[in-house]
């Protein structure tokens, strides 16, 4: 409770680490995260460059020489579909949950056992087919109380008896201050986040603290491309949309002229702002379907055709610009900067269209 | 670059090439000020060659070692290659012994004729903060810590290296890859209300 009060009075600014369930209405992000619409948006917001997604990890394994295989067209299609499936697996976003609640409860009190042992005894069910989160772990205190283990004890005992590769029994010092800040200042974001995913469970308060600090640092430094084509970009986008701080990322997309990504980000922001948790059964609202029309028309105008491409481009671009302008006017914090960026983009694209028209006219004359 | 026969002198005490500055002789009739004789402003002091120092009783602080790895003396001695690249073990026959010697330093002094790459240069301190040095002992392609058969380190220094690498991973000074964790979403989804 004291920590919560400190957070509300401390004006440090963007470098502040926030917990997901802080605020007037403490909502649970897991009610929104697992919806298929949110998941699809998080996947689409990623760059998905194959070279970066499938970059090999150096884990001390023996390297094999590359294989060159002759394939038929059918084999090639099958291989492409397999790669798409692998891409989805590699870009699986780590689950976003609220902080976990205590699960310690007393099972029995036996005061006659006091003095029998001078240390606690831990009992764990090591059946391999059980989930680590549901495994029975109990503790017999020296005073005879039999209770279930708390989350910290559960993590340690699970790691001792059923170790996970890459995880340590005690939390590495790199996740404590000042070492965490030093790692972030060296811009080793992916390394910190990958290790946090392996070390912690998604609802561990330490995991939430470490990931929040990393996302805050990335947002403050505007180094979004470090997380692009990794699984963490989706988690970053969710974090920013949840905390209603998408302006910097929106500016980044507009400056890179990725309007479809900007529109998807705004869509995600609106989905996460809705009061009702999204379930897959509720149909999309009219506003969402008009936005998704904006997506589909932009994706259809992807391959450039000859003469009418510029017109269809400008139509879908117009829809996207409307959506972005609507957000900037109603919901953004950094309104002047975003408006300026949007104006620059419009000037640039108008210039580009004019140059293209003159080029075509010149080619036609030739 | 100095010739190989004086290589041992080169590698001592962080010294490197001696630079022969072209000084005009007094009889040349030129009159220059001391400032001009010292060379262009902002130039590094000329590197000097020092005799071999076998004393290892005063360990060098790690901050000095970190600064040394960025210095002109280090660059002139090792160039851009790892510090173990130029080292060659001396042994009988064609096949080297499986293990390198136990230690090059006895009684606080270098006690061998061909000390290992970490012992011969007292300014190379294997510490978890000295990332530029630690990175030289990690394989580029697999991320493994290189074996003594490649690096030529004595056993004591190799154990110091392993300890430094473990601490570097603990404190996060050296970034390294971890296995990819696959989540089973069904374990984390909130139960339907």
XYZ file of C-alpha atoms in Angstrom:
559
model
C 0.000 0.000 0.000
C 2.841 2.407 0.856
C 4.387 1.709 -2.551
C 1.115 2.621 -4.263
C 0.982 5.969 -2.478
C 4.618 6.689 -3.397
C 3.810 6.031 -7.069
C 1.003 8.570 -7.137
C 3.119 11.371 -5.648
C 6.366 10.820 -7.511
C 6.580 12.862 -10.707
C 9.455 11.213 -12.483
C 7.729 11.098 -15.823
C 8.050 8.608 -18.614
C 10.758 6.527 -17.025
C 8.298 5.474 -14.385
C 7.433 1.826 -14.177
C 3.691 1.267 -13.868
C 1.878 -1.864 -12.887
C -0.976 -3.056 -15.073
C -3.643 -2.999 -12.383
C -2.885 0.516 -11.173
C -5.389 3.284 -11.596
C -8.911 4.177 -10.613
C -10.535 1.188 -12.292
C -7.971 -1.616 -11.976
C -8.773 -3.673 -15.046
C -7.308 -7.054 -15.813
C -5.356 -7.025 -19.109
C -5.689 -10.795 -19.501
C -9.413 -10.306 -20.249
C -8.417 -8.408 -23.407
C -5.096 -9.960 -24.365
C -6.304 -13.436 -25.419
C -9.035 -12.228 -27.754
C -8.370 -13.355 -31.332
C -8.896 -9.810 -32.645
C -6.260 -8.385 -30.337
C -3.897 -11.267 -31.139
C -4.298 -10.707 -34.877
C -3.628 -6.963 -34.464
C -0.497 -7.661 -32.422
C 0.706 -10.031 -35.164
C -0.043 -7.519 -37.942
C 1.713 -4.648 -36.133
C 4.961 -6.576 -36.347
C 7.299 -6.040 -39.333
C 7.778 -9.789 -39.701
C 11.080 -9.662 -41.551
C 12.010 -13.298 -41.994
C 15.762 -12.713 -41.639
C 15.332 -11.199 -38.197
C 12.579 -13.502 -36.965
C 14.514 -16.645 -37.862
C 17.898 -15.317 -36.723
C 19.632 -18.298 -35.056
C 20.216 -18.194 -31.326
C 23.735 -18.985 -30.106
C 23.106 -21.685 -27.529
C 26.343 -23.636 -27.762
C 24.895 -26.161 -30.217
C 26.823 -27.805 -33.032
C 26.237 -25.946 -36.309
C 25.227 -27.865 -39.443
C 26.116 -26.881 -42.983
C 23.166 -25.384 -44.925
C 21.166 -27.766 -47.081
C 20.268 -27.096 -50.718
C 17.149 -28.972 -51.807
C 15.498 -29.233 -55.243
C 11.747 -28.703 -54.920
C 8.664 -28.889 -57.110
C 6.105 -26.096 -57.032
C 3.894 -28.108 -54.679
C 6.813 -28.742 -52.346
C 7.627 -25.039 -52.409
C 4.047 -24.074 -51.503
C 4.047 -26.595 -48.691
C 7.364 -25.228 -47.427
C 6.044 -21.640 -47.567
C 2.995 -22.612 -45.504
C 5.248 -24.372 -42.990
C 7.391 -21.244 -42.727
C 4.278 -19.109 -42.140
C 3.297 -21.445 -39.319
C 6.820 -21.251 -37.839
C 6.639 -17.456 -38.108
C 3.483 -17.415 -36.003
C 5.155 -19.607 -33.404
C 8.286 -17.456 -33.280
C 6.197 -14.309 -32.903
C 4.004 -15.662 -30.102
C 3.566 -12.709 -27.750
C 4.349 -13.430 -24.072
C 1.037 -13.417 -22.161
C 0.104 -10.147 -20.504
C -1.489 -10.766 -17.114
C -2.157 -8.750 -13.992
C 0.008 -9.369 -10.910
C -0.772 -12.695 -9.233
C -2.633 -12.925 -5.976
C -1.229 -14.809 -2.953
C -2.115 -18.516 -2.795
C -0.712 -19.418 0.586
C -3.270 -21.182 2.793
C -2.970 -23.250 5.919
C -3.977 -26.899 5.480
C -3.505 -28.139 9.046
C -2.100 -27.090 12.382
C -0.287 -29.720 14.456
C 1.272 -28.013 17.506
C 2.376 -31.411 18.844
C 4.997 -31.554 16.000
C 6.775 -28.472 17.314
C 10.445 -29.109 18.027
C 10.598 -32.207 15.813
C 12.587 -30.451 13.060
C 14.614 -27.242 13.200
C 13.949 -26.336 9.530
C 10.984 -26.313 7.155
C 10.185 -29.444 5.149
C 8.909 -29.065 1.573
C 6.865 -31.675 -0.221
C 6.397 -31.551 -4.019
C 4.521 -33.751 -6.459
C 7.018 -34.376 -9.267
C 4.697 -36.184 -11.704
C 5.920 -35.118 -15.144
C 2.473 -34.678 -16.712
C 1.376 -31.952 -14.260
C 1.517 -28.253 -15.030
C 4.080 -26.415 -12.899
C 1.452 -23.835 -11.956
C -0.955 -26.442 -10.601
C 1.550 -28.829 -8.992
C 1.049 -29.529 -5.299
C 3.829 -28.001 -3.164
C 3.361 -27.899 0.597
C 5.541 -26.735 3.490
C 5.681 -28.080 7.047
C 6.870 -25.302 9.339
C 8.951 -26.124 12.458
C 5.987 -25.167 14.624
C 3.903 -27.908 13.019
C 1.787 -25.831 10.586
C 1.161 -27.484 7.227
C 0.531 -24.884 4.493
C 0.700 -24.554 0.710
C 3.882 -22.881 -0.553
C 3.758 -19.212 -1.599
C 4.621 -18.180 -5.178
C 8.277 -17.409 -4.403
C 8.805 -20.829 -2.804
C 6.929 -22.514 -5.656
C 9.244 -20.927 -8.237
C 12.387 -22.033 -6.409
C 11.243 -25.590 -5.660
C 9.939 -26.138 -9.200
C 13.265 -25.029 -10.610
C 15.224 -27.321 -8.262
C 13.255 -30.484 -9.039
C 12.047 -29.819 -12.593
C 14.570 -27.362 -14.011
C 13.780 -25.182 -17.010
C 16.723 -24.520 -19.340
C 18.012 -20.958 -19.001
C 16.296 -20.282 -15.667
C 18.112 -19.832 -12.337
C 16.766 -20.745 -8.914
C 17.305 -17.239 -7.549
C 16.558 -14.110 -9.545
C 19.654 -12.918 -11.448
C 21.080 -9.629 -10.215
C 20.670 -8.120 -13.681
C 16.950 -7.722 -12.897
C 17.688 -5.633 -9.817
C 18.580 -1.968 -9.779
C 21.070 -0.499 -10.703
C 22.062 -3.349 -13.038
C 18.743 -3.359 -14.896
C 19.052 0.357 -15.707
C 22.645 -0.178 -16.862
C 21.510 -2.965 -19.224
C 18.728 -0.773 -20.609
C 21.118 2.167 -21.055
C 23.302 -0.168 -23.172
C 20.125 -0.767 -25.258
C 20.167 -4.560 -24.762
C 16.361 -4.667 -24.785
C 15.807 -8.003 -26.524
C 18.361 -9.746 -24.305
C 16.673 -8.470 -21.120
C 13.165 -9.330 -22.331
C 14.113 -12.805 -23.581
C 15.761 -13.624 -20.268
C 12.780 -12.243 -18.339
C 10.459 -14.523 -20.343
C 12.528 -17.574 -19.417
C 13.151 -16.604 -15.794
C 9.691 -15.464 -14.675
C 6.078 -16.423 -15.026
C 3.986 -13.748 -16.840
C 2.043 -12.852 -13.702
C 5.132 -12.490 -11.481
C 5.335 -8.910 -10.128
C 9.081 -8.931 -10.945
C 8.339 -9.838 -14.583
C 5.813 -7.003 -14.825
C 8.317 -4.589 -13.233
C 11.183 -5.594 -15.577
C 9.082 -5.550 -18.763
C 7.419 -2.253 -17.843
C 10.825 -0.646 -17.206
C 12.089 -1.966 -20.573
C 9.049 -0.753 -22.528
C 9.245 2.659 -20.819
C 12.933 2.935 -21.777
C 12.237 1.930 -25.401
C 9.393 4.438 -25.598
C 11.513 7.244 -24.101
C 14.420 6.514 -26.461
C 12.056 5.873 -29.481
C 14.084 2.741 -30.355
C 11.097 0.700 -31.537
C 13.036 -0.902 -34.391
C 15.128 -2.832 -31.836
C 12.034 -4.853 -30.944
C 10.659 -5.079 -34.500
C 10.453 -8.625 -35.877
C 10.674 -10.052 -32.345
C 7.880 -11.433 -30.177
C 8.276 -8.462 -27.821
C 6.976 -5.850 -30.270
C 3.421 -7.094 -29.781
C 3.817 -6.928 -26.020
C 5.243 -3.395 -26.329
C 2.305 -2.269 -28.494
C -0.165 -3.811 -26.026
C 1.571 -2.105 -23.093
C 1.505 1.325 -24.754
C -2.094 0.957 -25.899
C -3.173 -0.255 -22.460
C -1.559 2.723 -20.730
C -2.859 5.119 -23.430
C 0.607 6.253 -24.528
C 0.605 5.374 -28.218
C 1.519 8.859 -29.478
C 5.275 8.266 -29.827
C 4.760 4.955 -31.628
C 2.113 6.553 -33.848
C 4.562 9.311 -34.750
C 7.175 6.662 -35.562
C 4.775 4.889 -37.961
C 3.712 8.147 -39.645
C 7.321 9.263 -40.132
C 8.108 5.887 -41.730
C 4.964 6.332 -43.893
C 3.434 3.100 -42.538
C -0.129 4.391 -42.351
C -1.699 0.926 -42.223
C 0.341 0.140 -39.101
C -0.702 3.476 -37.591
C -4.369 2.655 -38.219
C -3.945 -0.799 -36.658
C -2.376 0.758 -33.577
C -5.334 3.128 -33.207
C -7.684 0.177 -33.626
C -5.855 -1.702 -30.860
C -6.042 1.376 -28.631
C -9.816 1.575 -29.128
C -10.291 -2.143 -28.474
C -8.398 -1.940 -25.193
C -10.310 1.136 -24.092
C -13.689 -0.560 -24.347
C -15.304 -1.119 -20.967
C -16.450 -4.643 -21.750
C -13.745 -7.296 -22.064
C -13.641 -8.548 -25.634
C -14.843 -12.056 -26.172
C -14.606 -13.827 -29.516
C -18.376 -14.295 -29.576
C -19.299 -10.555 -29.714
C -19.503 -9.325 -33.327
C -17.329 -6.300 -34.272
C -19.064 -2.929 -33.862
C -19.821 -0.710 -36.853
C -16.875 1.548 -36.047
C -14.517 -1.439 -35.974
C -15.867 -2.806 -39.235
C -15.401 0.574 -40.964
C -11.817 0.585 -39.707
C -11.321 -2.963 -40.918
C -12.655 -1.831 -44.315
C -9.840 0.702 -44.192
C -7.431 -2.217 -43.665
C -8.854 -4.425 -46.396
C -8.892 -1.675 -49.032
C -5.295 -0.786 -48.195
C -4.234 -4.441 -48.450
C -6.031 -4.834 -51.785
C -4.188 -1.856 -53.211
C -0.886 -3.482 -52.265
C 0.313 -4.717 -55.681
C 0.739 -1.675 -57.896
C -1.265 -1.715 -61.113
C -0.759 0.634 -64.028
C -3.071 3.624 -64.345
C -5.658 3.627 -61.568
C -3.245 2.604 -58.815
C -2.631 6.167 -57.699
C -6.409 6.829 -57.421
C -7.147 3.713 -55.378
C -4.055 4.419 -53.282
C -5.240 7.933 -52.544
C -8.756 6.662 -51.650
C -7.533 4.112 -49.108
C -4.919 6.600 -47.944
C -7.752 9.104 -47.456
C -9.627 6.650 -45.247
C -6.479 5.967 -43.223
C -5.719 9.675 -42.873
C -9.288 10.264 -41.646
C -8.911 7.633 -38.954
C -5.553 9.031 -37.852
C -6.801 12.617 -37.887
C -9.823 11.596 -35.833
C -7.565 10.054 -33.206
C -5.209 13.065 -33.173
C -8.075 15.498 -32.662
C -9.939 13.528 -30.019
C -7.564 11.374 -28.057
C -3.929 12.306 -28.604
C -1.672 14.054 -26.127
C 1.033 15.260 -28.568
C -1.391 16.848 -30.987
C 0.840 19.509 -32.682
C 3.722 17.091 -33.357
C 1.410 14.448 -34.850
C -0.442 16.995 -36.994
C 2.856 18.317 -38.340
C 4.046 14.791 -39.157
C 0.758 14.043 -40.924
C 1.006 17.280 -42.945
C 4.580 16.408 -43.980
C 3.417 12.975 -45.060
C 0.577 14.470 -47.137
C 2.951 16.952 -48.844
C 5.403 14.161 -49.611
C 2.784 11.787 -51.008
C 1.195 14.585 -53.114
C 4.654 15.393 -54.512
C 5.278 11.740 -55.241
C 1.964 11.401 -57.087
C 2.684 14.542 -59.126
C 6.126 13.216 -60.099
C 4.626 9.851 -61.063
C 1.971 11.528 -63.245
C 4.574 13.621 -65.052
C 6.766 10.550 -65.522
C 3.849 8.644 -67.072
C 3.017 11.591 -69.301
C 6.648 11.768 -70.419
C 6.734 8.006 -71.065
C 3.425 8.268 -72.993
C 4.851 10.975 -75.246
C 7.904 8.797 -75.926
C 55.720 -3.463 -36.646
C 58.662 -4.698 -34.571
C 60.287 -7.945 -35.628
C 59.303 -11.234 -33.945
C 62.519 -11.659 -31.938
C 61.604 -8.702 -29.766
C 57.940 -9.821 -29.434
C 58.351 -10.650 -25.741
C 59.531 -7.132 -25.021
C 56.607 -5.748 -26.943
C 54.049 -7.555 -24.882
C 55.378 -6.506 -21.492
C 53.745 -3.897 -19.279
C 51.345 -2.829 -21.971
C 54.178 -1.344 -23.993
C 54.357 -1.442 -27.743
C 56.250 0.083 -30.624
C 58.711 2.812 -29.899
C 58.099 5.686 -32.151
C 61.043 7.409 -33.767
C 60.008 11.053 -34.054
C 61.771 12.931 -36.853
C 63.534 15.701 -34.960
C 65.435 18.360 -36.807
C 69.096 18.377 -35.632
C 70.441 21.570 -34.020
C 72.952 21.940 -36.859
C 70.208 22.079 -39.464
C 69.741 25.732 -38.712
C 66.071 25.333 -37.940
C 64.631 27.111 -34.969
C 61.431 25.598 -33.601
C 59.701 25.906 -30.249
C 59.281 23.021 -27.817
C 55.564 22.974 -28.540
C 56.185 22.324 -32.233
C 58.719 19.620 -31.428
C 56.140 17.759 -29.366
C 54.039 17.073 -32.448
C 50.485 18.083 -33.448
C 48.136 19.246 -30.702
C 46.024 16.482 -29.213
C 48.327 13.664 -30.388
C 48.824 10.731 -28.040
C 52.150 10.521 -26.237
C 54.701 8.383 -28.128
C 54.559 4.693 -27.222
C 57.639 3.421 -25.392
C 59.140 -0.030 -25.078
C 59.690 -1.195 -21.515
C 61.632 -4.223 -20.212
C 59.740 -7.374 -19.261
C 58.095 -7.181 -15.812
C 57.734 -10.566 -14.101
C 56.202 -9.234 -10.910
C 52.551 -10.148 -10.487
C 52.228 -9.459 -6.775
C 50.297 -6.181 -7.314
C 47.159 -6.925 -9.313
C 46.042 -4.194 -11.689
C 42.607 -2.672 -10.941
C 39.885 -3.582 -13.431
C 39.245 0.057 -14.378
C 42.861 0.338 -15.581
C 42.421 -2.835 -17.618
C 39.218 -1.495 -19.210
C 41.044 1.732 -20.153
C 44.026 -0.266 -21.449
C 41.847 -2.171 -23.898
C 40.900 1.120 -25.566
C 44.447 2.479 -25.629
C 46.941 2.905 -28.465
C 49.394 0.598 -26.679
C 46.897 -2.280 -26.782
C 46.042 -1.578 -30.412
C 49.695 -1.559 -31.396
C 50.383 -4.804 -29.480
C 47.375 -6.903 -30.475
C 45.706 -5.032 -33.307
C 42.112 -6.113 -33.857
C 42.756 -9.812 -33.124
C 41.945 -11.591 -29.849
C 44.808 -11.582 -27.325
C 45.249 -15.373 -27.611
C 45.622 -15.434 -31.387
C 49.349 -14.760 -31.500
C 50.159 -17.207 -28.686
C 51.781 -20.565 -29.422
C 52.312 -23.238 -26.780
C 55.715 -24.902 -26.482
C 55.536 -28.692 -26.078
C 57.311 -31.825 -27.112
C 56.068 -33.475 -30.277
C 53.276 -32.835 -32.732
C 50.241 -33.167 -30.463
C 49.943 -30.749 -27.517
C 49.076 -32.117 -24.023
C 45.321 -32.205 -23.396
C 45.501 -29.683 -20.590
C 47.535 -26.511 -20.505
C 49.841 -25.916 -17.509
C 48.255 -25.378 -14.121
C 49.582 -21.829 -13.618
C 52.208 -19.432 -14.987
C 52.534 -17.458 -11.738
C 54.205 -18.877 -8.623
C 55.127 -16.845 -5.581
C 53.764 -13.689 -7.139
C 56.189 -13.903 -10.105
C 55.998 -15.209 -13.672
C 57.722 -18.565 -13.391
C 57.584 -19.856 -16.959
C 59.395 -19.036 -20.162
C 56.283 -18.783 -22.339
C 53.459 -17.493 -20.133
C 49.847 -17.808 -21.324
C 48.078 -14.834 -22.986
C 46.379 -13.698 -19.761
C 49.464 -14.002 -17.525
C 52.054 -12.439 -19.838
C 50.229 -9.072 -19.960
C 49.406 -7.912 -16.420
C 46.978 -5.291 -17.766
C 44.594 -7.997 -19.013
C 42.310 -8.515 -16.014
C 39.571 -11.140 -16.343
C 36.660 -9.417 -14.630
C 32.911 -9.388 -15.248
C 33.040 -5.665 -16.010
C 35.830 -6.016 -18.600
C 33.460 -6.960 -21.391
C 35.821 -6.071 -24.262
C 38.265 -8.721 -23.009
C 35.662 -11.359 -22.108
C 34.106 -11.156 -25.548
C 37.395 -12.338 -27.074
C 37.013 -15.683 -25.306
C 33.474 -16.380 -26.593
C 32.914 -18.158 -29.894
C 31.348 -15.896 -32.544
C 29.230 -18.623 -34.089
C 27.992 -20.736 -31.159
C 28.304 -18.449 -28.108
C 30.376 -21.055 -26.222
C 33.320 -20.181 -24.001
C 36.456 -21.212 -25.893
C 38.469 -24.117 -24.570
C 42.079 -23.861 -23.397
C 43.125 -25.889 -26.444
C 42.310 -22.814 -28.519
C 43.092 -19.976 -26.150
C 46.199 -21.457 -24.502
C 45.273 -20.050 -21.061
C 46.718 -21.794 -18.003
C 44.186 -23.662 -15.869
C 44.058 -21.039 -13.103
C 43.353 -18.236 -15.597
C 40.774 -20.395 -17.397
C 38.908 -20.912 -14.144
C 39.100 -17.153 -13.501
C 37.616 -16.651 -16.975
C 34.740 -19.056 -16.263
C 34.025 -17.275 -12.976
C 34.104 -13.882 -14.717
C 31.706 -15.144 -17.440
C 29.275 -16.525 -14.858
C 29.295 -13.186 -13.036
C 28.903 -11.286 -16.327
C 25.765 -13.309 -17.109
C 24.488 -12.795 -13.564
C 24.944 -9.002 -13.680
C 23.955 -8.721 -17.333
C 27.159 -6.986 -18.486
C 27.544 -9.532 -21.293
C 24.463 -10.129 -23.445
C 23.848 -13.756 -24.392
C 21.051 -15.817 -25.944
C 18.564 -17.873 -23.952
C 16.319 -20.694 -25.224
C 13.026 -19.637 -26.817
C 10.133 -20.124 -24.401
C 6.907 -21.469 -25.887
C 3.828 -20.507 -23.849
C 0.728 -22.661 -23.534
C -1.937 -19.937 -23.587
C -4.523 -22.287 -22.091
C -2.625 -22.166 -18.786
C -2.857 -18.376 -18.606
C -6.272 -17.596 -20.080
C -8.732 -16.345 -17.489
C -11.373 -18.990 -16.780
C -14.692 -18.163 -18.489
C -16.950 -16.264 -16.061
